[in-house]
JSON list of C-alpha atoms in Angstrom, two decimals:
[
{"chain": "A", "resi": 928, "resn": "UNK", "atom": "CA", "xyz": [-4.91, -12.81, -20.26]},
{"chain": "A", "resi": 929, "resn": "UNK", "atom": "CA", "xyz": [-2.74, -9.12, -20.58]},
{"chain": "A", "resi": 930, "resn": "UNK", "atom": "CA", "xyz": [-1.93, -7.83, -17.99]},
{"chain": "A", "resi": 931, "resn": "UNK", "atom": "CA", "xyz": [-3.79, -5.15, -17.86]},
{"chain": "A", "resi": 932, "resn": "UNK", "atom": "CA", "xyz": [-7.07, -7.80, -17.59]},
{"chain": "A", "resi": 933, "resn": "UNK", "atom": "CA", "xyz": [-5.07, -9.45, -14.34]},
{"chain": "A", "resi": 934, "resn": "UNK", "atom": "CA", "xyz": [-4.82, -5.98, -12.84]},
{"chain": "A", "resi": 935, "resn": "UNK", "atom": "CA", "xyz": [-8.63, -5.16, -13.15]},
{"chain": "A", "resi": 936, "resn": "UNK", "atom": "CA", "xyz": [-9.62, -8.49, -11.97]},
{"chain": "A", "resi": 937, "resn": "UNK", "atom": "CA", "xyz": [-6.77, -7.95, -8.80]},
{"chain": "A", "resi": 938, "resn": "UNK", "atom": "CA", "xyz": [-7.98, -4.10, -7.92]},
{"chain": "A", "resi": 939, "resn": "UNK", "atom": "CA", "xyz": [-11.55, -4.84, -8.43]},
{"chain": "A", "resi": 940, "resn": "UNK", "atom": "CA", "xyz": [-11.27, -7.98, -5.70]},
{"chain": "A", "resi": 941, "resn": "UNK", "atom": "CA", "xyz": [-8.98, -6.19, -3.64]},
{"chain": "A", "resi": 942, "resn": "UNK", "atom": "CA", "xyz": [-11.12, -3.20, -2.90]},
{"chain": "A", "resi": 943, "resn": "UNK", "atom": "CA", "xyz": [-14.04, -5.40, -2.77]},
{"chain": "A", "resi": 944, "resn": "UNK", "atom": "CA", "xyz": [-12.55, -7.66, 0.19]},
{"chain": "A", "resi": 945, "resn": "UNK", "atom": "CA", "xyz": [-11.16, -4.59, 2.12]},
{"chain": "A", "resi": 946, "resn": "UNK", "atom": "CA", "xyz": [-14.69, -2.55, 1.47]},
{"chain": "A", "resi": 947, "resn": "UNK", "atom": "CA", "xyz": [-15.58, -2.18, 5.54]},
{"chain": "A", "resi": 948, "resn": "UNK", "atom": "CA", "xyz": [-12.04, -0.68, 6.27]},
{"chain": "A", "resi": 949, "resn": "UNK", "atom": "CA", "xyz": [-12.51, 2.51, 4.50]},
{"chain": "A", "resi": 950, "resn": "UNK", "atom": "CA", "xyz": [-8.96, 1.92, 2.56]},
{"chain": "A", "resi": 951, "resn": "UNK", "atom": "CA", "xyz": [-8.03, 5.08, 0.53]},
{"chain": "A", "resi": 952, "resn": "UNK", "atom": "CA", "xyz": [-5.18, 5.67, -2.21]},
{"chain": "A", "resi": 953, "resn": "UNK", "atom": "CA", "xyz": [-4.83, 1.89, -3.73]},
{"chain": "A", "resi": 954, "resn": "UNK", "atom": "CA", "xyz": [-2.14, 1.98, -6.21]},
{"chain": "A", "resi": 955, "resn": "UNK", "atom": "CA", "xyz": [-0.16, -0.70, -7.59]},
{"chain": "A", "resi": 956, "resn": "UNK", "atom": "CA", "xyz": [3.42, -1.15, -6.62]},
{"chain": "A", "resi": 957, "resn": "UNK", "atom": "CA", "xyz": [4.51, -4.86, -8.48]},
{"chain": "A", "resi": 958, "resn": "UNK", "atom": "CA", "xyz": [3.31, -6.89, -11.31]},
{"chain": "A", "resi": 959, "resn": "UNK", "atom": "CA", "xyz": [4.51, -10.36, -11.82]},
{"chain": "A", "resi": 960, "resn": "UNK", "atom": "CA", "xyz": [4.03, -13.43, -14.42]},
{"chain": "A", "resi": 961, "resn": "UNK", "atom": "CA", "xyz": [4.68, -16.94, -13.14]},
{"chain": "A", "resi": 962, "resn": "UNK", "atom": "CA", "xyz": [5.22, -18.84, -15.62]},
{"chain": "A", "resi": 963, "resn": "UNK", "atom": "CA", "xyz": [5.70, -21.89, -13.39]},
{"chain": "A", "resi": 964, "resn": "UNK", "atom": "CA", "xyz": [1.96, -21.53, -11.36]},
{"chain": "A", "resi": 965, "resn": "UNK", "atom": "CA", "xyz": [0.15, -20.12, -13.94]},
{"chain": "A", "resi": 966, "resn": "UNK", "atom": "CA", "xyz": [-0.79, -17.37, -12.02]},
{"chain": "A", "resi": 967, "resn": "UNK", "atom": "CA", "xyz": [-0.05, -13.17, -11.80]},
{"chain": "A", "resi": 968, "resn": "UNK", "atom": "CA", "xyz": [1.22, -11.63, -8.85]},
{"chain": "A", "resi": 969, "resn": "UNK", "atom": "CA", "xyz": [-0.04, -8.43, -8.54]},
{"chain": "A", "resi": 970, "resn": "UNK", "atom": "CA", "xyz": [0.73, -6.31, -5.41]},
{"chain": "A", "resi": 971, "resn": "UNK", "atom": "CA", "xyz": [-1.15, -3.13, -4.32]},
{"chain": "A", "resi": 972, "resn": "UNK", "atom": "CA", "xyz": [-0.34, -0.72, -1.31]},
{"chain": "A", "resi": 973, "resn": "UNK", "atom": "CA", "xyz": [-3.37, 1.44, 0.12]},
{"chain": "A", "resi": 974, "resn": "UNK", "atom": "CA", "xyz": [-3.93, 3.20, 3.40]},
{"chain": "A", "resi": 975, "resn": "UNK", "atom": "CA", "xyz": [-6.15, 1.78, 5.48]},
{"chain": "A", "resi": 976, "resn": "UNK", "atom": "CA", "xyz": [-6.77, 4.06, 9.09]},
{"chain": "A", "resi": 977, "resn": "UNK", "atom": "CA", "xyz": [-5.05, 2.87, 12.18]},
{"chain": "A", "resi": 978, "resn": "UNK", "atom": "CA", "xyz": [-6.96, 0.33, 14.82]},
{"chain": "A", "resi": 979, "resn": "UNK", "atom": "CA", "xyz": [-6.37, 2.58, 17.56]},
{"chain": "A", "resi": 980, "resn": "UNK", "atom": "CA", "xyz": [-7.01, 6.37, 18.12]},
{"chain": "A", "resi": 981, "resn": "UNK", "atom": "CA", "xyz": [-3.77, 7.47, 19.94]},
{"chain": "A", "resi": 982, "resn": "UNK", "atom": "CA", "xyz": [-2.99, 10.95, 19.40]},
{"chain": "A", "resi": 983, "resn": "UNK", "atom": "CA", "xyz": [-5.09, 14.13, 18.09]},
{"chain": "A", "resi": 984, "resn": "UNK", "atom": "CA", "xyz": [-3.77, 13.83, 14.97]},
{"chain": "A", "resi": 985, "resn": "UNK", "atom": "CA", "xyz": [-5.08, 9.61, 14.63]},
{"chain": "A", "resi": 986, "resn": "UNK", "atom": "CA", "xyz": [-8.86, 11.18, 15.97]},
{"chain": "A", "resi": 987, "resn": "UNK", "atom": "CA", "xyz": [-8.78, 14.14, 13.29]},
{"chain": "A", "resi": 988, "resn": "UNK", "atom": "CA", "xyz": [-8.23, 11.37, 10.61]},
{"chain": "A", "resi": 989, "resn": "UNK", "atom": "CA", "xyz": [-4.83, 12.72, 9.88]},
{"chain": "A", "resi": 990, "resn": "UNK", "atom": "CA", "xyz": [-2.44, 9.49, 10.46]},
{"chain": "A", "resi": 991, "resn": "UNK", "atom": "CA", "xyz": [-3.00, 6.30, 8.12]},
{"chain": "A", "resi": 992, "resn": "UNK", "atom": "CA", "xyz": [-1.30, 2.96, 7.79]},
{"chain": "A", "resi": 993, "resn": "UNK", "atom": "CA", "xyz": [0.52, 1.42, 4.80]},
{"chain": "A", "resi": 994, "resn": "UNK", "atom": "CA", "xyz": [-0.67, -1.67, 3.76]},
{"chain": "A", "resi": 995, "resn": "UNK", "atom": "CA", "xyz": [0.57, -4.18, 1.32]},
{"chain": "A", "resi": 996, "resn": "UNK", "atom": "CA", "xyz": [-1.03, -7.29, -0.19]},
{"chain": "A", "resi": 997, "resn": "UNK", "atom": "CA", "xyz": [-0.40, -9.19, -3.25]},
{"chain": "A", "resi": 998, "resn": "UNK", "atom": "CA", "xyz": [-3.64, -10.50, -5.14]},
{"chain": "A", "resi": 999, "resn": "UNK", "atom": "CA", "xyz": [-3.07, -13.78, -7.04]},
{"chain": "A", "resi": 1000, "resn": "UNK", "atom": "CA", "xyz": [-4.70, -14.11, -10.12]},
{"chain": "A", "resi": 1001, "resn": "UNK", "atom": "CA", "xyz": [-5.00, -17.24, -12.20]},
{"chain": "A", "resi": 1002, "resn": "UNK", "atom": "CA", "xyz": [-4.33, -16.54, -15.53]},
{"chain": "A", "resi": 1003, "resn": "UNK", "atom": "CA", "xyz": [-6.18, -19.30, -17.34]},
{"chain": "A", "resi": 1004, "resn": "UNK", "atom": "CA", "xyz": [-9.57, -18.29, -15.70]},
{"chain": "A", "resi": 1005, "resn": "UNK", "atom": "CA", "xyz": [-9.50, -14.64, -13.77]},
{"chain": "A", "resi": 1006, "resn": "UNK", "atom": "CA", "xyz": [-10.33, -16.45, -10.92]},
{"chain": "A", "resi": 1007, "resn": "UNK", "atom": "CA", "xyz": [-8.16, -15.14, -7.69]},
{"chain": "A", "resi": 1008, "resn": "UNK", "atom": "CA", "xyz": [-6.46, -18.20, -5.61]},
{"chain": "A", "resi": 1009, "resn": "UNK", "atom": "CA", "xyz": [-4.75, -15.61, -2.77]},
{"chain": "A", "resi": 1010, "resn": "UNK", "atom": "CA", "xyz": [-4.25, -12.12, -1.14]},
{"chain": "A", "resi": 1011, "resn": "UNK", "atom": "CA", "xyz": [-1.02, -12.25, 0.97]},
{"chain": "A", "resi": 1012, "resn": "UNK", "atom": "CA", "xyz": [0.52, -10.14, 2.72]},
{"chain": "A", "resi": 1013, "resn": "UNK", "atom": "CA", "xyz": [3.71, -8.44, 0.93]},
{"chain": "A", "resi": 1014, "resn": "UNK", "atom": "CA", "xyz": [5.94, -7.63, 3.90]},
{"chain": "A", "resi": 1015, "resn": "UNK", "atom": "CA", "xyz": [8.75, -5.17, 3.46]},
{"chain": "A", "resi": 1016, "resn": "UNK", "atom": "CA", "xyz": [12.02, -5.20, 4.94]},
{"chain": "A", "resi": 1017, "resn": "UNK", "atom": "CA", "xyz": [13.01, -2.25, 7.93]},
{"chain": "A", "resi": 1018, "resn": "UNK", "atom": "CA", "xyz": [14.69, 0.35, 6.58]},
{"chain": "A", "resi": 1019, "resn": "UNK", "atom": "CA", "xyz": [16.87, 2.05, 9.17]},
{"chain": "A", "resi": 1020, "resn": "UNK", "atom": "CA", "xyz": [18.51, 5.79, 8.39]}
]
């Protein structure tokens, strides 16, 4: 399959899976072919709202968490084999 067929299948079970969290602004951030697996690697981020209310700002709906999760995709049959989580390194300034 293209990859624009991976990425359909990949979004479409993503948002799917996630549907009772309310996620909001899913985007993709990495794309990859293994050629070894057989498989795509596609990884999304999306805001999903925090577990706990906090602060005014968290109960006004105005703070949101980053999520990150890699959907993988089998390319011989569409069929997805994993959703992982795509941790990213701390970034200090």
């Amino acid at each position: 399959m293209d990859v624009n067929a991976a990425k359909k299948i990949a979004r479409e079970y993503l948002v799917d899976l996630f549907d009772d969290e309310n996620i909001t602004g899913v985007g993709i951030e990495e794309i990859v072919r293994d050629h070894e697996t057989d498989q795509w690697r596609i990884t999304f981020g999306f805001a999903r709202p925090p577990e706990q209310t906090t602060n005014l700002a968290t109960l006004w709906g105005l703070t949101t968490t980053r999520a990150y999760k890699t959907v993988h995709v089998n390319d011989g049959d569409g069929i997805v084999t994993a959703v992982t989580d795509r941790l990213l390194p701390d970034f200090k300034f």
